[in-house]
Short mmCIF file of N, CA and C in Angstrom, two decimals:
data_model
loop_
_atom_site.label_atom_id
_atom_site.label_comp_id
_atom_site.label_asym_id
_atom_site.label_seq_id
_atom_site.Cartn_x
_atom_site.Cartn_y
_atom_site.Cartn_z
N MET A 141 0.84 -1.18 0.00
CA MET A 141 0.00 0.00 0.00
C MET A 141 0.88 1.24 0.00
N LYS A 142 0.56 2.20 -0.86
CA LYS A 142 1.36 3.41 -1.00
C LYS A 142 1.03 4.37 0.14
N ALA A 143 2.07 4.94 0.74
CA ALA A 143 1.88 5.88 1.84
C ALA A 143 1.37 7.21 1.30
N PHE A 144 0.52 7.86 2.09
CA PHE A 144 0.00 9.17 1.72
C PHE A 144 1.10 10.20 1.90
N THR A 145 1.28 11.05 0.90
CA THR A 145 2.24 12.14 1.03
C THR A 145 1.55 13.45 0.66
N ARG A 146 1.96 14.48 1.34
CA ARG A 146 1.41 15.80 1.05
C ARG A 146 2.27 16.49 0.01
N ALA A 147 1.62 17.20 -0.89
CA ALA A 147 2.35 17.99 -1.87
C ALA A 147 2.89 19.23 -1.17
N ASP A 148 4.03 19.69 -1.62
CA ASP A 148 4.61 20.92 -1.13
C ASP A 148 3.59 22.04 -1.37
N PRO A 149 3.39 22.95 -0.39
CA PRO A 149 2.39 24.00 -0.58
C PRO A 149 2.61 24.85 -1.84
N ASP A 150 3.86 25.17 -2.14
CA ASP A 150 4.14 25.94 -3.35
C ASP A 150 3.79 25.14 -4.60
N GLU A 151 4.08 23.84 -4.57
CA GLU A 151 3.72 22.97 -5.70
C GLU A 151 2.21 22.89 -5.88
N ARG A 152 1.49 22.75 -4.78
CA ARG A 152 0.03 22.65 -4.83
C ARG A 152 -0.56 23.94 -5.37
N ARG A 153 -0.06 25.09 -4.88
CA ARG A 153 -0.54 26.39 -5.36
C ARG A 153 -0.28 26.53 -6.85
N GLN A 154 0.93 26.14 -7.27
CA GLN A 154 1.29 26.25 -8.69
C GLN A 154 0.44 25.31 -9.54
N SER A 155 0.11 24.13 -9.00
CA SER A 155 -0.74 23.21 -9.76
C SER A 155 -2.14 23.79 -9.95
N LEU A 156 -2.62 24.55 -8.98
CA LEU A 156 -3.91 25.22 -9.12
C LEU A 156 -3.83 26.33 -10.17
N ILE A 157 -2.72 27.03 -10.22
CA ILE A 157 -2.52 28.08 -11.23
C ILE A 157 -2.48 27.45 -12.62
N HIS A 158 -1.75 26.37 -12.78
CA HIS A 158 -1.71 25.67 -14.07
C HIS A 158 -3.10 25.18 -14.47
N ALA A 159 -3.83 24.63 -13.49
CA ALA A 159 -5.18 24.15 -13.77
C ALA A 159 -6.09 25.31 -14.17
N CYS A 160 -5.95 26.45 -13.53
CA CYS A 160 -6.75 27.62 -13.88
C CYS A 160 -6.46 28.04 -15.31
N ALA A 161 -5.19 28.04 -15.70
CA ALA A 161 -4.83 28.40 -17.08
C ALA A 161 -5.47 27.44 -18.07
N ARG A 162 -5.46 26.15 -17.77
CA ARG A 162 -6.06 25.17 -18.68
C ARG A 162 -7.57 25.35 -18.77
N VAL A 163 -8.22 25.62 -17.64
CA VAL A 163 -9.67 25.84 -17.64
C VAL A 163 -10.00 27.10 -18.45
N LEU A 164 -9.25 28.17 -18.25
CA LEU A 164 -9.48 29.39 -19.02
C LEU A 164 -9.32 29.13 -20.52
N ALA A 165 -8.29 28.36 -20.88
CA ALA A 165 -8.05 28.05 -22.30
C ALA A 165 -9.16 27.17 -22.87
N ASP A 166 -9.62 26.20 -22.08
CA ASP A 166 -10.60 25.24 -22.58
C ASP A 166 -12.04 25.75 -22.51
N LYS A 167 -12.38 26.49 -21.45
CA LYS A 167 -13.77 26.85 -21.21
C LYS A 167 -14.05 28.35 -21.25
N GLY A 168 -12.99 29.15 -21.30
CA GLY A 168 -13.18 30.60 -21.32
C GLY A 168 -13.56 31.15 -19.96
N ALA A 169 -13.76 32.44 -19.93
CA ALA A 169 -14.08 33.12 -18.66
C ALA A 169 -15.38 32.61 -18.06
N ALA A 170 -16.37 32.31 -18.89
CA ALA A 170 -17.66 31.85 -18.38
C ALA A 170 -17.58 30.47 -17.74
N GLY A 171 -16.59 29.68 -18.10
CA GLY A 171 -16.49 28.32 -17.59
C GLY A 171 -15.56 28.16 -16.41
N VAL A 172 -14.94 29.24 -15.98
CA VAL A 172 -14.00 29.13 -14.87
C VAL A 172 -14.75 29.27 -13.55
N SER A 173 -14.47 28.36 -12.64
CA SER A 173 -15.08 28.36 -11.31
C SER A 173 -14.15 27.61 -10.37
N VAL A 174 -14.42 27.74 -9.10
CA VAL A 174 -13.64 27.00 -8.10
C VAL A 174 -13.72 25.51 -8.43
N ARG A 175 -14.91 25.03 -8.67
CA ARG A 175 -15.11 23.60 -8.93
C ARG A 175 -14.35 23.16 -10.19
N ALA A 176 -14.43 23.95 -11.26
CA ALA A 176 -13.76 23.57 -12.51
C ALA A 176 -12.24 23.56 -12.35
N ILE A 177 -11.70 24.55 -11.66
CA ILE A 177 -10.25 24.61 -11.44
C ILE A 177 -9.79 23.43 -10.61
N CYS A 178 -10.51 23.17 -9.52
CA CYS A 178 -10.12 22.07 -8.63
C CYS A 178 -10.28 20.71 -9.31
N ALA A 179 -11.32 20.55 -10.12
CA ALA A 179 -11.48 19.29 -10.85
C ALA A 179 -10.32 19.10 -11.81
N GLU A 180 -9.92 20.16 -12.48
CA GLU A 180 -8.78 20.08 -13.41
C GLU A 180 -7.49 19.75 -12.67
N ALA A 181 -7.34 20.29 -11.47
CA ALA A 181 -6.13 20.02 -10.67
C ALA A 181 -6.20 18.69 -9.94
N GLY A 182 -7.41 18.08 -9.89
CA GLY A 182 -7.57 16.80 -9.20
C GLY A 182 -7.56 16.94 -7.69
N VAL A 183 -8.12 18.04 -7.20
CA VAL A 183 -8.17 18.27 -5.75
C VAL A 183 -9.59 18.64 -5.35
N SER A 184 -9.86 18.63 -4.05
CA SER A 184 -11.19 19.00 -3.58
C SER A 184 -11.40 20.50 -3.71
N PRO A 185 -12.65 20.94 -3.95
CA PRO A 185 -12.93 22.36 -4.16
C PRO A 185 -12.49 23.27 -3.02
N GLY A 186 -12.47 22.77 -1.81
CA GLY A 186 -12.06 23.61 -0.68
C GLY A 186 -10.60 24.01 -0.72
N LEU A 187 -9.79 23.28 -1.47
CA LEU A 187 -8.36 23.56 -1.47
C LEU A 187 -8.03 24.90 -2.13
N LEU A 188 -8.79 25.30 -3.13
CA LEU A 188 -8.51 26.57 -3.79
C LEU A 188 -8.57 27.72 -2.79
N ARG A 189 -9.57 27.70 -1.93
CA ARG A 189 -9.72 28.78 -0.95
C ARG A 189 -8.62 28.75 0.11
N HIS A 190 -7.92 27.66 0.21
CA HIS A 190 -6.77 27.60 1.13
C HIS A 190 -5.61 28.43 0.58
N TYR A 191 -5.48 28.48 -0.74
CA TYR A 191 -4.35 29.17 -1.36
C TYR A 191 -4.71 30.54 -1.94
N PHE A 192 -5.99 30.77 -2.20
CA PHE A 192 -6.45 32.02 -2.82
C PHE A 192 -7.71 32.51 -2.12
N ALA A 193 -7.92 33.81 -2.11
CA ALA A 193 -9.12 34.37 -1.47
C ALA A 193 -10.38 33.96 -2.22
N GLY A 194 -10.24 33.60 -3.48
CA GLY A 194 -11.37 33.17 -4.29
C GLY A 194 -10.93 32.99 -5.73
N VAL A 195 -11.88 32.75 -6.58
CA VAL A 195 -11.57 32.47 -7.97
C VAL A 195 -10.94 33.69 -8.66
N SER A 196 -11.36 34.90 -8.30
CA SER A 196 -10.78 36.09 -8.91
C SER A 196 -9.28 36.20 -8.62
N GLU A 197 -8.90 35.91 -7.41
CA GLU A 197 -7.48 35.95 -7.07
C GLU A 197 -6.72 34.84 -7.79
N ALA A 198 -7.32 33.68 -7.92
CA ALA A 198 -6.67 32.58 -8.64
C ALA A 198 -6.45 32.97 -10.10
N ILE A 199 -7.44 33.61 -10.71
CA ILE A 199 -7.31 34.05 -12.10
C ILE A 199 -6.22 35.11 -12.21
N ALA A 200 -6.23 36.08 -11.29
CA ALA A 200 -5.22 37.13 -11.33
C ALA A 200 -3.82 36.56 -11.17
N GLU A 201 -3.65 35.62 -10.26
CA GLU A 201 -2.32 35.01 -10.08
C GLU A 201 -1.93 34.16 -11.28
N THR A 202 -2.92 33.58 -11.94
CA THR A 202 -2.65 32.84 -13.18
C THR A 202 -2.18 33.81 -14.26
N TYR A 203 -2.81 34.95 -14.36
CA TYR A 203 -2.40 35.99 -15.31
C TYR A 203 -0.96 36.42 -15.03
N ARG A 204 -0.66 36.63 -13.75
CA ARG A 204 0.70 37.03 -13.36
C ARG A 204 1.71 35.94 -13.79
N TRP A 205 1.37 34.67 -13.52
CA TRP A 205 2.27 33.57 -13.88
C TRP A 205 2.46 33.49 -15.40
N VAL A 206 1.37 33.64 -16.16
CA VAL A 206 1.47 33.62 -17.62
C VAL A 206 2.37 34.76 -18.09
N GLY A 207 2.19 35.95 -17.51
CA GLY A 207 3.05 37.09 -17.85
C GLY A 207 4.51 36.82 -17.55
N GLU A 208 4.78 36.18 -16.42
CA GLU A 208 6.17 35.83 -16.07
C GLU A 208 6.73 34.80 -17.05
N THR A 209 5.92 33.85 -17.44
CA THR A 209 6.35 32.83 -18.40
C THR A 209 6.71 33.47 -19.74
N ILE A 210 5.88 34.40 -20.20
CA ILE A 210 6.17 35.12 -21.43
C ILE A 210 7.44 35.95 -21.26
N GLY A 211 7.56 36.62 -20.13
CA GLY A 211 8.77 37.41 -19.86
C GLY A 211 10.03 36.57 -19.91
N GLU A 212 9.97 35.37 -19.38
CA GLU A 212 11.13 34.47 -19.42
C GLU A 212 11.48 34.08 -20.85
N ALA A 213 10.46 33.83 -21.68
CA ALA A 213 10.70 33.48 -23.08
C ALA A 213 11.32 34.67 -23.82
N LEU A 214 10.84 35.87 -23.53
CA LEU A 214 11.40 37.08 -24.16
C LEU A 214 12.85 37.28 -23.73
N GLU A 215 13.12 37.13 -22.45
CA GLU A 215 14.49 37.29 -21.94
C GLU A 215 15.42 36.26 -22.56
N ALA A 216 14.97 35.04 -22.71
CA ALA A 216 15.80 34.00 -23.32
C ALA A 216 16.11 34.34 -24.77
N ALA A 217 15.12 34.86 -25.50
CA ALA A 217 15.34 35.23 -26.90
C ALA A 217 16.35 36.37 -27.00
N VAL A 218 16.23 37.35 -26.12
CA VAL A 218 17.16 38.48 -26.13
C VAL A 218 18.58 38.00 -25.77
N ALA A 219 18.70 37.16 -24.77
CA ALA A 219 20.01 36.65 -24.37
C ALA A 219 20.67 35.86 -25.50
N ALA A 220 19.86 35.09 -26.23
CA ALA A 220 20.40 34.29 -27.33
C ALA A 220 20.83 35.15 -28.52
N ALA A 221 20.35 36.39 -28.56
CA ALA A 221 20.66 37.27 -29.70
C ALA A 221 22.05 37.90 -29.62
N GLY A 222 22.70 37.75 -28.48
CA GLY A 222 24.03 38.33 -28.35
C GLY A 222 24.00 39.75 -27.82
N SER A 223 25.03 40.53 -28.17
CA SER A 223 25.17 41.86 -27.58
C SER A 223 24.75 43.01 -28.49
N ASP A 224 24.50 42.74 -29.77
CA ASP A 224 24.11 43.81 -30.69
C ASP A 224 22.73 44.34 -30.32
N PRO A 225 22.60 45.65 -30.04
CA PRO A 225 21.31 46.20 -29.60
C PRO A 225 20.17 45.99 -30.60
N ARG A 226 20.45 46.09 -31.88
CA ARG A 226 19.39 45.88 -32.88
C ARG A 226 18.94 44.42 -32.88
N ALA A 227 19.89 43.50 -32.83
CA ALA A 227 19.55 42.08 -32.82
C ALA A 227 18.76 41.72 -31.56
N ARG A 228 19.11 42.33 -30.44
CA ARG A 228 18.39 42.06 -29.19
C ARG A 228 16.95 42.57 -29.27
N LEU A 229 16.76 43.77 -29.82
CA LEU A 229 15.43 44.34 -29.98
C LEU A 229 14.59 43.49 -30.93
N LEU A 230 15.16 43.10 -32.04
CA LEU A 230 14.44 42.26 -33.00
C LEU A 230 14.09 40.90 -32.39
N ALA A 231 14.98 40.35 -31.59
CA ALA A 231 14.71 39.07 -30.93
C ALA A 231 13.53 39.19 -29.97
N TYR A 232 13.45 40.30 -29.27
CA TYR A 232 12.34 40.55 -28.35
C TYR A 232 11.02 40.58 -29.11
N LEU A 233 11.03 41.26 -30.24
CA LEU A 233 9.82 41.35 -31.05
C LEU A 233 9.46 39.99 -31.66
N ALA A 234 10.45 39.32 -32.22
CA ALA A 234 10.21 38.07 -32.95
C ALA A 234 9.81 36.91 -32.03
N ALA A 235 10.17 36.97 -30.77
CA ALA A 235 9.83 35.86 -29.86
C ALA A 235 8.32 35.64 -29.77
N SER A 236 7.55 36.68 -30.01
CA SER A 236 6.09 36.56 -29.94
C SER A 236 5.50 35.72 -31.07
N PHE A 237 6.31 35.45 -32.08
CA PHE A 237 5.82 34.70 -33.24
C PHE A 237 6.19 33.23 -33.18
N ARG A 238 6.75 32.80 -32.08
CA ARG A 238 7.20 31.41 -31.90
C ARG A 238 6.66 30.87 -30.58
N PRO A 239 6.52 29.56 -30.48
CA PRO A 239 6.17 28.97 -29.18
C PRO A 239 7.27 29.28 -28.16
N PRO A 240 6.97 29.45 -26.94
CA PRO A 240 5.69 29.18 -26.31
C PRO A 240 4.70 30.35 -26.38
N ILE A 241 5.13 31.50 -26.94
CA ILE A 241 4.23 32.66 -26.94
C ILE A 241 3.17 32.53 -28.02
N ALA A 242 3.54 32.19 -29.24
CA ALA A 242 2.55 31.99 -30.31
C ALA A 242 1.96 30.60 -30.13
N SER A 243 0.81 30.56 -29.49
CA SER A 243 0.20 29.28 -29.14
C SER A 243 -1.32 29.45 -29.05
N PRO A 244 -2.08 28.53 -29.65
CA PRO A 244 -3.53 28.62 -29.53
C PRO A 244 -4.02 28.57 -28.08
N ASP A 245 -3.37 27.76 -27.24
CA ASP A 245 -3.78 27.69 -25.84
C ASP A 245 -3.51 29.00 -25.11
N LEU A 246 -2.35 29.60 -25.36
CA LEU A 246 -2.04 30.88 -24.72
C LEU A 246 -3.02 31.95 -25.19
N LEU A 247 -3.34 31.95 -26.47
CA LEU A 247 -4.31 32.91 -26.99
C LEU A 247 -5.66 32.72 -26.30
N ALA A 248 -6.13 31.48 -26.18
CA ALA A 248 -7.42 31.22 -25.54
C ALA A 248 -7.42 31.70 -24.10
N THR A 249 -6.31 31.49 -23.41
CA THR A 249 -6.20 31.95 -22.02
C THR A 249 -6.24 33.47 -21.98
N TYR A 250 -5.53 34.12 -22.89
CA TYR A 250 -5.51 35.59 -22.93
C TYR A 250 -6.88 36.17 -23.26
N VAL A 251 -7.60 35.55 -24.15
CA VAL A 251 -8.95 36.04 -24.48
C VAL A 251 -9.81 36.02 -23.21
N ALA A 252 -9.68 34.97 -22.42
CA ALA A 252 -10.43 34.90 -21.16
C ALA A 252 -9.97 36.00 -20.20
N PHE A 253 -8.65 36.19 -20.08
CA PHE A 253 -8.16 37.27 -19.22
C PHE A 253 -8.72 38.61 -19.66
N TRP A 254 -8.61 38.89 -20.95
CA TRP A 254 -9.07 40.18 -21.47
C TRP A 254 -10.55 40.40 -21.18
N SER A 255 -11.34 39.34 -21.33
CA SER A 255 -12.78 39.49 -21.11
C SER A 255 -13.10 39.79 -19.65
N LEU A 256 -12.20 39.43 -18.75
CA LEU A 256 -12.43 39.65 -17.33
C LEU A 256 -11.90 40.99 -16.82
N THR A 257 -11.14 41.70 -17.63
CA THR A 257 -10.53 42.94 -17.15
C THR A 257 -11.56 44.03 -16.86
N ARG A 258 -12.69 43.98 -17.51
CA ARG A 258 -13.72 44.99 -17.27
C ARG A 258 -14.56 44.69 -16.04
N SER A 259 -14.63 43.43 -15.64
CA SER A 259 -15.49 43.08 -14.51
C SER A 259 -14.73 42.69 -13.25
N GLU A 260 -13.46 42.40 -13.38
CA GLU A 260 -12.66 41.95 -12.23
C GLU A 260 -11.49 42.92 -12.02
N ALA A 261 -11.58 43.74 -11.00
CA ALA A 261 -10.56 44.77 -10.74
C ALA A 261 -9.17 44.17 -10.56
N LEU A 262 -9.08 43.04 -9.87
CA LEU A 262 -7.78 42.43 -9.63
C LEU A 262 -7.16 41.93 -10.93
N VAL A 263 -7.97 41.37 -11.82
CA VAL A 263 -7.48 40.91 -13.12
C VAL A 263 -7.01 42.12 -13.94
N ALA A 264 -7.77 43.20 -13.90
CA ALA A 264 -7.39 44.42 -14.61
C ALA A 264 -6.07 44.98 -14.08
N GLN A 265 -5.89 44.93 -12.78
CA GLN A 265 -4.65 45.41 -12.18
C GLN A 265 -3.46 44.58 -12.66
N VAL A 266 -3.60 43.27 -12.67
CA VAL A 266 -2.50 42.41 -13.13
C VAL A 266 -2.25 42.62 -14.62
N ARG A 267 -3.30 42.81 -15.40
CA ARG A 267 -3.11 43.10 -16.83
C ARG A 267 -2.25 44.34 -17.00
N GLY A 268 -2.54 45.38 -16.23
CA GLY A 268 -1.73 46.59 -16.29
C GLY A 268 -0.28 46.33 -15.93
N GLU A 269 -0.05 45.52 -14.92
CA GLU A 269 1.32 45.17 -14.51
C GLU A 269 2.05 44.41 -15.62
N VAL A 270 1.37 43.42 -16.20
CA VAL A 270 1.99 42.57 -17.22
C VAL A 270 2.36 43.40 -18.45
N TYR A 271 1.42 44.24 -18.92
CA TYR A 271 1.71 45.05 -20.10
C TYR A 271 2.75 46.13 -19.82
N SER A 272 2.73 46.68 -18.62
CA SER A 272 3.75 47.67 -18.26
C SER A 272 5.13 47.04 -18.27
N GLU A 273 5.23 45.84 -17.75
CA GLU A 273 6.52 45.14 -17.73
C GLU A 273 7.01 44.86 -19.15
N TYR A 274 6.10 44.42 -20.02
CA TYR A 274 6.46 44.17 -21.41
C TYR A 274 6.96 45.46 -22.07
N ARG A 275 6.21 46.54 -21.89
CA ARG A 275 6.60 47.80 -22.53
C ARG A 275 7.89 48.35 -21.96
N ARG A 276 8.09 48.21 -20.65
CA ARG A 276 9.36 48.66 -20.05
C ARG A 276 10.54 47.93 -20.67
N GLY A 277 10.40 46.63 -20.86
CA GLY A 277 11.47 45.86 -21.51
C GLY A 277 11.71 46.33 -22.92
N LEU A 278 10.64 46.58 -23.64
CA LEU A 278 10.74 47.06 -25.02
C LEU A 278 11.36 48.46 -25.06
N GLU A 279 10.94 49.33 -24.18
CA GLU A 279 11.50 50.68 -24.13
C GLU A 279 13.00 50.65 -23.82
N ALA A 280 13.42 49.79 -22.91
CA ALA A 280 14.84 49.68 -22.58
C ALA A 280 15.64 49.22 -23.80
N LEU A 281 15.09 48.28 -24.54
CA LEU A 281 15.79 47.80 -25.75
C LEU A 281 15.81 48.88 -26.83
N ILE A 282 14.75 49.65 -26.94
CA ILE A 282 14.72 50.76 -27.90
C ILE A 282 15.79 51.79 -27.53
N ARG A 283 15.87 52.15 -26.25
CA ARG A 283 16.88 53.13 -25.82
C ARG A 283 18.30 52.61 -26.03
N ALA A 284 18.51 51.31 -25.83
CA ALA A 284 19.84 50.74 -26.07
C ALA A 284 20.19 50.79 -27.56
N TYR A 285 19.18 50.60 -28.40
CA TYR A 285 19.39 50.62 -29.86
C TYR A 285 19.52 52.04 -30.39
N ARG A 286 18.71 52.93 -29.91
CA ARG A 286 18.71 54.33 -30.35
C ARG A 286 18.75 55.25 -29.13
N PRO A 287 19.94 55.43 -28.55
CA PRO A 287 20.05 56.25 -27.33
C PRO A 287 19.55 57.70 -27.51
N ALA A 288 19.54 58.21 -28.72
CA ALA A 288 19.10 59.59 -28.94
C ALA A 288 17.58 59.75 -28.92
N VAL A 289 16.83 58.65 -28.92
CA VAL A 289 15.37 58.74 -28.90
C VAL A 289 14.95 59.38 -27.57
N GLN A 290 14.22 60.49 -27.67
CA GLN A 290 13.80 61.23 -26.49
C GLN A 290 12.75 60.47 -25.67
N ASP A 291 11.78 59.90 -26.38
CA ASP A 291 10.68 59.22 -25.70
C ASP A 291 10.46 57.86 -26.35
N ALA A 292 10.87 56.81 -25.67
CA ALA A 292 10.72 55.45 -26.22
C ALA A 292 9.31 54.91 -26.01
N ARG A 293 8.49 55.62 -25.25
CA ARG A 293 7.15 55.13 -24.92
C ARG A 293 6.28 54.93 -26.16
N LEU A 294 6.16 55.95 -27.00
CA LEU A 294 5.28 55.83 -28.17
C LEU A 294 5.78 54.80 -29.18
N PRO A 295 7.07 54.75 -29.49
CA PRO A 295 7.51 53.66 -30.38
C PRO A 295 7.22 52.27 -29.77
N ALA A 296 7.37 52.14 -28.45
CA ALA A 296 7.08 50.86 -27.80
C ALA A 296 5.60 50.52 -27.92
N ILE A 297 4.73 51.50 -27.76
CA ILE A 297 3.29 51.26 -27.90
C ILE A 297 2.96 50.85 -29.33
N ALA A 298 3.55 51.55 -30.31
CA ALA A 298 3.29 51.22 -31.72
C ALA A 298 3.77 49.80 -32.04
N LEU A 299 4.96 49.46 -31.58
CA LEU A 299 5.49 48.11 -31.84
C LEU A 299 4.64 47.05 -31.13
N THR A 300 4.20 47.36 -29.92
CA THR A 300 3.35 46.42 -29.19
C THR A 300 2.05 46.15 -29.94
N ALA A 301 1.46 47.20 -30.50
CA ALA A 301 0.21 47.03 -31.27
C ALA A 301 0.44 46.13 -32.48
N LEU A 302 1.52 46.36 -33.19
CA LEU A 302 1.84 45.51 -34.34
C LEU A 302 2.06 44.06 -33.90
N ILE A 303 2.87 43.88 -32.90
CA ILE A 303 3.20 42.53 -32.42
C ILE A 303 1.93 41.82 -31.95
N ASP A 304 1.09 42.52 -31.20
CA ASP A 304 -0.15 41.90 -30.71
C ASP A 304 -1.03 41.43 -31.87
N GLY A 305 -1.16 42.25 -32.91
CA GLY A 305 -1.99 41.87 -34.05
C GLY A 305 -1.44 40.66 -34.79
N LEU A 306 -0.14 40.67 -35.03
CA LEU A 306 0.49 39.54 -35.72
C LEU A 306 0.44 38.28 -34.86
N TRP A 307 0.70 38.44 -33.56
CA TRP A 307 0.63 37.31 -32.63
C TRP A 307 -0.76 36.70 -32.63
N LEU A 308 -1.77 37.56 -32.59
CA LEU A 308 -3.15 37.08 -32.59
C LEU A 308 -3.43 36.22 -33.83
N GLU A 309 -3.06 36.72 -34.99
CA GLU A 309 -3.31 35.96 -36.23
C GLU A 309 -2.54 34.65 -36.25
N LEU A 310 -1.28 34.67 -35.84
CA LEU A 310 -0.49 33.44 -35.83
C LEU A 310 -1.05 32.43 -34.83
N SER A 311 -1.47 32.91 -33.67
CA SER A 311 -1.97 32.02 -32.63
C SER A 311 -3.34 31.43 -32.99
N LEU A 312 -4.12 32.15 -33.78
CA LEU A 312 -5.41 31.61 -34.23
C LEU A 312 -5.22 30.44 -35.18
N GLY A 313 -4.09 30.42 -35.86
CA GLY A 313 -3.81 29.36 -36.82
C GLY A 313 -4.23 29.76 -38.21
N GLN A 314 -3.60 29.18 -39.18
CA GLN A 314 -3.89 29.44 -40.60
C GLN A 314 -3.78 30.93 -40.94
N ALA A 315 -2.80 31.60 -40.35
CA ALA A 315 -2.55 33.01 -40.66
C ALA A 315 -2.11 33.12 -42.12
N PRO A 316 -2.44 34.23 -42.77
CA PRO A 316 -2.04 34.40 -44.16
C PRO A 316 -0.58 34.82 -44.31
N PHE A 317 0.21 34.57 -43.28
CA PHE A 317 1.64 34.89 -43.31
C PHE A 317 2.37 33.93 -42.37
N THR A 318 3.67 33.81 -42.55
CA THR A 318 4.49 32.92 -41.73
C THR A 318 5.11 33.70 -40.57
N PRO A 319 5.62 32.99 -39.58
CA PRO A 319 6.35 33.69 -38.52
C PRO A 319 7.52 34.51 -39.09
N GLU A 320 8.18 34.00 -40.10
CA GLU A 320 9.30 34.73 -40.70
C GLU A 320 8.82 36.02 -41.36
N GLU A 321 7.66 35.98 -42.00
CA GLU A 321 7.10 37.19 -42.60
C GLU A 321 6.68 38.19 -41.51
N ALA A 322 6.17 37.68 -40.39
CA ALA A 322 5.83 38.55 -39.27
C ALA A 322 7.09 39.24 -38.74
N GLU A 323 8.18 38.49 -38.64
CA GLU A 323 9.45 39.08 -38.20
C GLU A 323 9.91 40.17 -39.16
N ALA A 324 9.78 39.93 -40.46
CA ALA A 324 10.18 40.92 -41.46
C ALA A 324 9.32 42.17 -41.34
N LEU A 325 8.02 42.00 -41.11
CA LEU A 325 7.14 43.15 -40.93
C LEU A 325 7.54 43.95 -39.68
N ALA A 326 7.84 43.25 -38.60
CA ALA A 326 8.26 43.93 -37.37
C ALA A 326 9.55 44.71 -37.60
N GLU A 327 10.47 44.12 -38.36
CA GLU A 327 11.73 44.82 -38.65
C GLU A 327 11.48 46.07 -39.49
N LYS A 328 10.60 45.95 -40.49
CA LYS A 328 10.28 47.13 -41.31
C LYS A 328 9.61 48.22 -40.49
N TRP A 329 8.70 47.82 -39.62
CA TRP A 329 8.02 48.81 -38.78
C TRP A 329 9.04 49.46 -37.84
N LEU A 330 9.94 48.66 -37.29
CA LEU A 330 10.99 49.20 -36.42
C LEU A 330 11.82 50.24 -37.16
N ASP A 331 12.23 49.91 -38.38
CA ASP A 331 13.03 50.84 -39.17
C ASP A 331 12.24 52.11 -39.49
N GLY A 332 10.94 51.96 -39.76
CA GLY A 332 10.12 53.12 -40.03
C GLY A 332 9.96 54.02 -38.80
N LEU A 333 9.89 53.42 -37.64
CA LEU A 333 9.72 54.20 -36.41
C LEU A 333 11.02 54.83 -35.93
N LEU A 334 12.10 54.08 -36.03
CA LEU A 334 13.36 54.51 -35.41
C LEU A 334 14.47 54.80 -36.39
N GLY A 335 14.25 54.45 -37.67
CA GLY A 335 15.27 54.74 -38.69
C GLY A 335 16.47 53.84 -38.66
#
């Protein structure tokens, strides 16, 4: 007979976050509930409230984790690009067109997050944090590439809008362009914005 073992609290909390992401991707915002998350995680419904104040906090923490996961993928792409500021900036932009960022499951999860930002203050707050972090990283890379740029904020916003649109199409599947073509478009837009 196998002895009962308790999962590490951090592991259990993280498994609930992963389960929440899967439920959001599979069922959308309307299908997420304490019961659905706990069923996906294979735990009793009361366990979620042990780690989170409620489903809204679980969703917000899932959003934060997804943002961190994307941030890690972006950082890895930039690190792999070497020391050239232009190559690092292009790597940051292009990473959105490849897994793990360009993914139907990630898109489905994000659609659920976005739909909750108007009704869930905590989700909206985390959305602001995640996008601010993304733009800060982009602004820093823009300033490293073009130190004379007075205000990197607007170029970062413009590039973010382009990247989001291309990412959306690629993640939906059957986009009328390839990831390589998306990268070329991002490079052209970058050159148009920053010269």
